[in-house]
Amino acid sequence: MNQGWTERQRPVRLERRLEFADYEATRDFLDRAASLSERVGIYPDMSFGRTYVNITLHAEDDATALGEPLRHFAREIDALLATEKTLDE
Amino acid sequence: MNQGWTERQRPVRLERRLEFADYEATRDFLDRAASLSERVGIYPDMSFGRTYVNITLHAEDDATALGEPLRHFAREIDALLATEKTLDE
């Protein structure tokens, strides 16, 4: 996974903040992330404004560790970003 | 404005939470809200998951009251929702 991801406890989750050059790039990323969610059936909590997106991947309700499906989803987000204009690389 | 909007202070802002039947309805709303943002040049802070969207409209940096552009934007969101499947009406 990209080192931009932060693993946190209580509750167990993965977080990443992304910055974009403009709203068009932000919206393009959100569209592609939405298609990914529909394809794999994982729906992160996302917050965004004009040029930022925060992604939070929560582990299953009483899980004590992040399962492979979430780690895989994080890597798929990284792959989306590899072809995107972000400001944080 | 729909009574679902809550006006808050420190900082001055308008907030509204929406619930949707499924991700398809959530995504459709987010797409239309994004087009509205691009049309009027107002970009609220939004957070969402599979079936909810929280909208926060912040007043200009040192404003002490919500200006008409934000109230107008809130009414435009209400108009989008009037044609949407939401669960909170």
Short mmCIF file of C-alpha atoms in Angstrom, two decimals:
data_model
loop_
_atom_site.label_atom_id
_atom_site.label_comp_id
_atom_site.label_asym_id
_atom_site.label_seq_id
_atom_site.Cartn_x
_atom_site.Cartn_y
_atom_site.Cartn_z
CA MET A 1 0.00 0.00 0.00
CA ASN A 2 1.05 3.58 -0.63
CA GLN A 3 2.64 5.10 2.49
CA GLY A 4 -0.04 7.79 2.39
CA TRP A 5 -2.36 5.34 4.21
CA THR A 6 -2.45 5.58 8.02
CA GLU A 7 -3.66 2.64 10.12
CA ARG A 8 -5.54 3.67 13.26
CA GLN A 9 -7.12 1.87 16.21
CA ARG A 10 -10.34 2.22 18.18
CA PRO A 11 -12.00 1.74 15.75
CA VAL A 12 -9.64 -0.18 13.49
CA ARG A 13 -9.44 1.73 10.20
CA LEU A 14 -7.26 2.91 7.31
CA GLU A 15 -7.19 6.60 6.46
CA ARG A 16 -5.72 8.61 3.62
CA ARG A 17 -5.97 12.30 2.63
CA LEU A 18 -5.63 13.31 -1.01
CA GLU A 19 -5.14 16.77 -2.50
CA PHE A 20 -6.05 17.59 -6.10
CA ALA A 21 -5.16 20.48 -8.39
CA ASP A 22 -8.77 21.39 -9.11
CA TYR A 23 -12.38 20.25 -8.69
CA GLU A 24 -12.35 18.49 -12.03
CA ALA A 25 -9.56 16.17 -10.82
CA THR A 26 -11.33 15.71 -7.47
CA ARG A 27 -14.60 14.82 -9.19
CA ASP A 28 -12.87 12.46 -11.64
CA PHE A 29 -11.27 10.59 -8.74
CA LEU A 30 -14.59 10.41 -6.82
CA ASP A 31 -16.32 8.98 -9.91
CA ARG A 32 -13.69 6.29 -10.37
CA ALA A 33 -13.66 5.45 -6.66
CA ALA A 34 -17.47 5.11 -6.80
CA SER A 35 -17.19 2.64 -9.70
CA LEU A 36 -14.58 0.69 -7.74
CA SER A 37 -16.93 0.59 -4.71
CA GLU A 38 -19.76 -0.75 -6.85
CA ARG A 39 -17.46 -3.33 -8.46
CA VAL A 40 -16.07 -4.75 -5.18
CA GLY A 41 -18.95 -3.90 -2.82
CA ILE A 42 -16.80 -1.90 -0.35
CA TYR A 43 -18.07 1.59 0.50
CA PRO A 44 -15.55 3.72 2.44
CA ASP A 45 -16.59 6.83 4.36
CA MET A 46 -15.36 9.71 2.23
CA SER A 47 -15.32 13.45 2.84
CA PHE A 48 -14.36 15.98 0.20
CA GLY A 49 -14.31 19.63 -0.74
CA ARG A 50 -13.16 21.39 -3.89
CA THR A 51 -9.61 20.01 -3.91
CA TYR A 52 -9.33 17.37 -1.13
CA VAL A 53 -10.69 13.89 -0.41
CA ASN A 54 -10.37 12.04 2.92
CA ILE A 55 -10.91 8.29 2.71
CA THR A 56 -11.68 6.15 5.77
CA LEU A 57 -11.85 2.37 5.46
CA HIS A 58 -13.46 0.95 8.60
CA ALA A 59 -12.80 -2.68 9.55
CA GLU A 60 -15.88 -4.87 10.03
CA ASP A 61 -17.82 -3.98 13.21
CA ASP A 62 -16.02 -6.09 15.82
CA ALA A 63 -12.87 -6.84 13.84
CA THR A 64 -9.59 -6.30 15.71
CA ALA A 65 -7.52 -6.05 12.54
CA LEU A 66 -7.88 -4.85 8.98
CA GLY A 67 -8.80 -7.75 6.71
CA GLU A 68 -7.25 -8.39 3.30
CA PRO A 69 -10.32 -7.10 1.37
CA LEU A 70 -9.77 -3.60 2.82
CA ARG A 71 -6.03 -3.70 2.17
CA HIS A 72 -6.80 -4.81 -1.38
CA PHE A 73 -9.28 -1.93 -1.76
CA ALA A 74 -6.61 0.51 -0.55
CA ARG A 75 -4.18 -0.83 -3.18
CA GLU A 76 -6.91 -0.42 -5.85
CA ILE A 77 -7.34 3.23 -4.77
CA ASP A 78 -3.56 3.61 -5.08
CA ALA A 79 -3.79 2.20 -8.61
CA LEU A 80 -6.52 4.72 -9.50
CA LEU A 81 -4.29 7.49 -8.23
CA ALA A 82 -1.30 6.28 -10.20
CA THR A 83 -3.10 7.51 -13.30
CA GLU A 84 -4.50 10.70 -11.64
CA LYS A 85 -3.15 14.24 -11.14
CA THR A 86 -2.72 14.42 -7.32
CA LEU A 87 -0.53 16.87 -5.46
CA ASP A 88 0.77 14.62 -2.72
CA GLU A 89 3.32 12.54 -4.61
CA MET B 1 -35.11 26.26 2.60
CA ASN B 2 -36.12 22.76 3.60
CA GLN B 3 -36.29 22.41 7.39
CA GLY B 4 -33.69 19.68 7.14
CA TRP B 5 -31.01 22.41 7.08
CA THR B 6 -29.50 23.41 10.43
CA GLU B 7 -27.76 26.78 10.86
CA ARG B 8 -24.79 26.69 13.22
CA GLN B 9 -22.32 29.23 14.61
CA ARG B 10 -18.57 29.28 15.22
CA PRO B 11 -18.00 28.89 12.34
CA VAL B 12 -21.14 30.12 10.64
CA ARG B 13 -22.45 27.28 8.46
CA LEU B 14 -25.48 25.39 7.16
CA GLU B 15 -25.63 21.63 7.61
CA ARG B 16 -27.93 18.93 6.35
CA ARG B 17 -27.83 15.09 6.55
CA LEU B 18 -29.47 12.99 3.84
CA GLU B 19 -30.25 9.29 3.84
CA PHE B 20 -30.72 7.29 0.63
CA ALA B 21 -32.22 3.88 -0.11
CA ASP B 22 -29.09 2.56 -1.80
CA TYR B 23 -25.68 3.54 -3.16
CA GLU B 24 -27.10 4.13 -6.62
CA ALA B 25 -29.35 6.90 -5.24
CA THR B 26 -26.48 8.30 -3.15
CA ARG B 27 -24.18 8.38 -6.17
CA ASP B 28 -26.84 9.94 -8.39
CA PHE B 29 -27.35 12.74 -5.86
CA LEU B 30 -23.57 13.31 -5.50
CA ASP B 31 -23.23 13.55 -9.29
CA ARG B 32 -26.01 16.13 -9.56
CA ALA B 33 -24.68 18.11 -6.60
CA ALA B 34 -21.24 18.13 -8.25
CA SER B 35 -22.74 19.55 -11.46
CA LEU B 36 -24.54 22.20 -9.40
CA SER B 37 -21.24 23.11 -7.68
CA GLU B 38 -19.52 23.50 -11.03
CA ARG B 39 -22.41 25.58 -12.39
CA VAL B 40 -22.55 28.06 -9.47
CA GLY B 41 -18.94 27.83 -8.24
CA ILE B 42 -19.87 26.86 -4.66
CA TYR B 43 -18.17 23.74 -3.26
CA PRO B 44 -19.61 22.52 0.05
CA ASP B 45 -17.73 20.13 2.31
CA MET B 46 -19.49 16.80 1.86
CA SER B 47 -19.06 13.45 3.59
CA PHE B 48 -20.77 10.30 2.48
CA GLY B 49 -20.94 6.55 2.84
CA ARG B 50 -23.08 3.95 1.09
CA THR B 51 -26.45 5.48 1.97
CA TYR B 52 -25.84 8.89 3.64
CA VAL B 53 -24.54 12.31 2.66
CA ASN B 54 -23.69 15.15 5.06
CA ILE B 55 -23.50 18.60 3.50
CA THR B 56 -21.77 21.55 5.18
CA LEU B 57 -21.97 25.00 3.63
CA HIS B 58 -19.40 27.26 5.30
CA ALA B 59 -19.86 31.03 5.21
CA GLU B 60 -16.96 33.05 3.76
CA ASP B 61 -13.91 33.10 6.06
CA ASP B 62 -14.73 36.04 8.35
CA ALA B 63 -18.45 36.31 7.59
CA THR B 64 -20.72 36.61 10.62
CA ALA B 65 -23.82 35.51 8.74
CA LEU B 66 -24.78 33.21 5.88
CA GLY B 67 -24.97 35.17 2.64
CA GLU B 68 -27.73 34.80 0.05
CA PRO B 69 -25.52 32.75 -2.36
CA LEU B 70 -25.27 29.95 0.22
CA ARG B 71 -28.99 30.07 1.03
CA HIS B 72 -29.68 29.95 -2.70
CA PHE B 73 -27.35 26.94 -3.04
CA ALA B 74 -29.21 25.20 -0.20
CA ARG B 75 -32.52 25.77 -2.01
CA GLU B 76 -30.99 24.36 -5.22
CA ILE B 77 -29.96 21.23 -3.29
CA ASP B 78 -33.55 21.01 -2.01
CA ALA B 79 -34.75 21.20 -5.63
CA LEU B 80 -32.41 18.35 -6.62
CA LEU B 81 -33.81 16.28 -3.79
CA ALA B 82 -37.40 17.00 -4.75
CA THR B 83 -36.82 14.73 -7.74
CA GLU B 84 -34.69 12.16 -5.79
CA LYS B 85 -35.52 9.07 -3.71
CA THR B 86 -34.45 10.13 -0.18
CA LEU B 87 -35.60 8.55 3.03
CA ASP B 88 -35.93 11.62 5.21
CA GLU B 89 -39.09 13.13 3.84
#
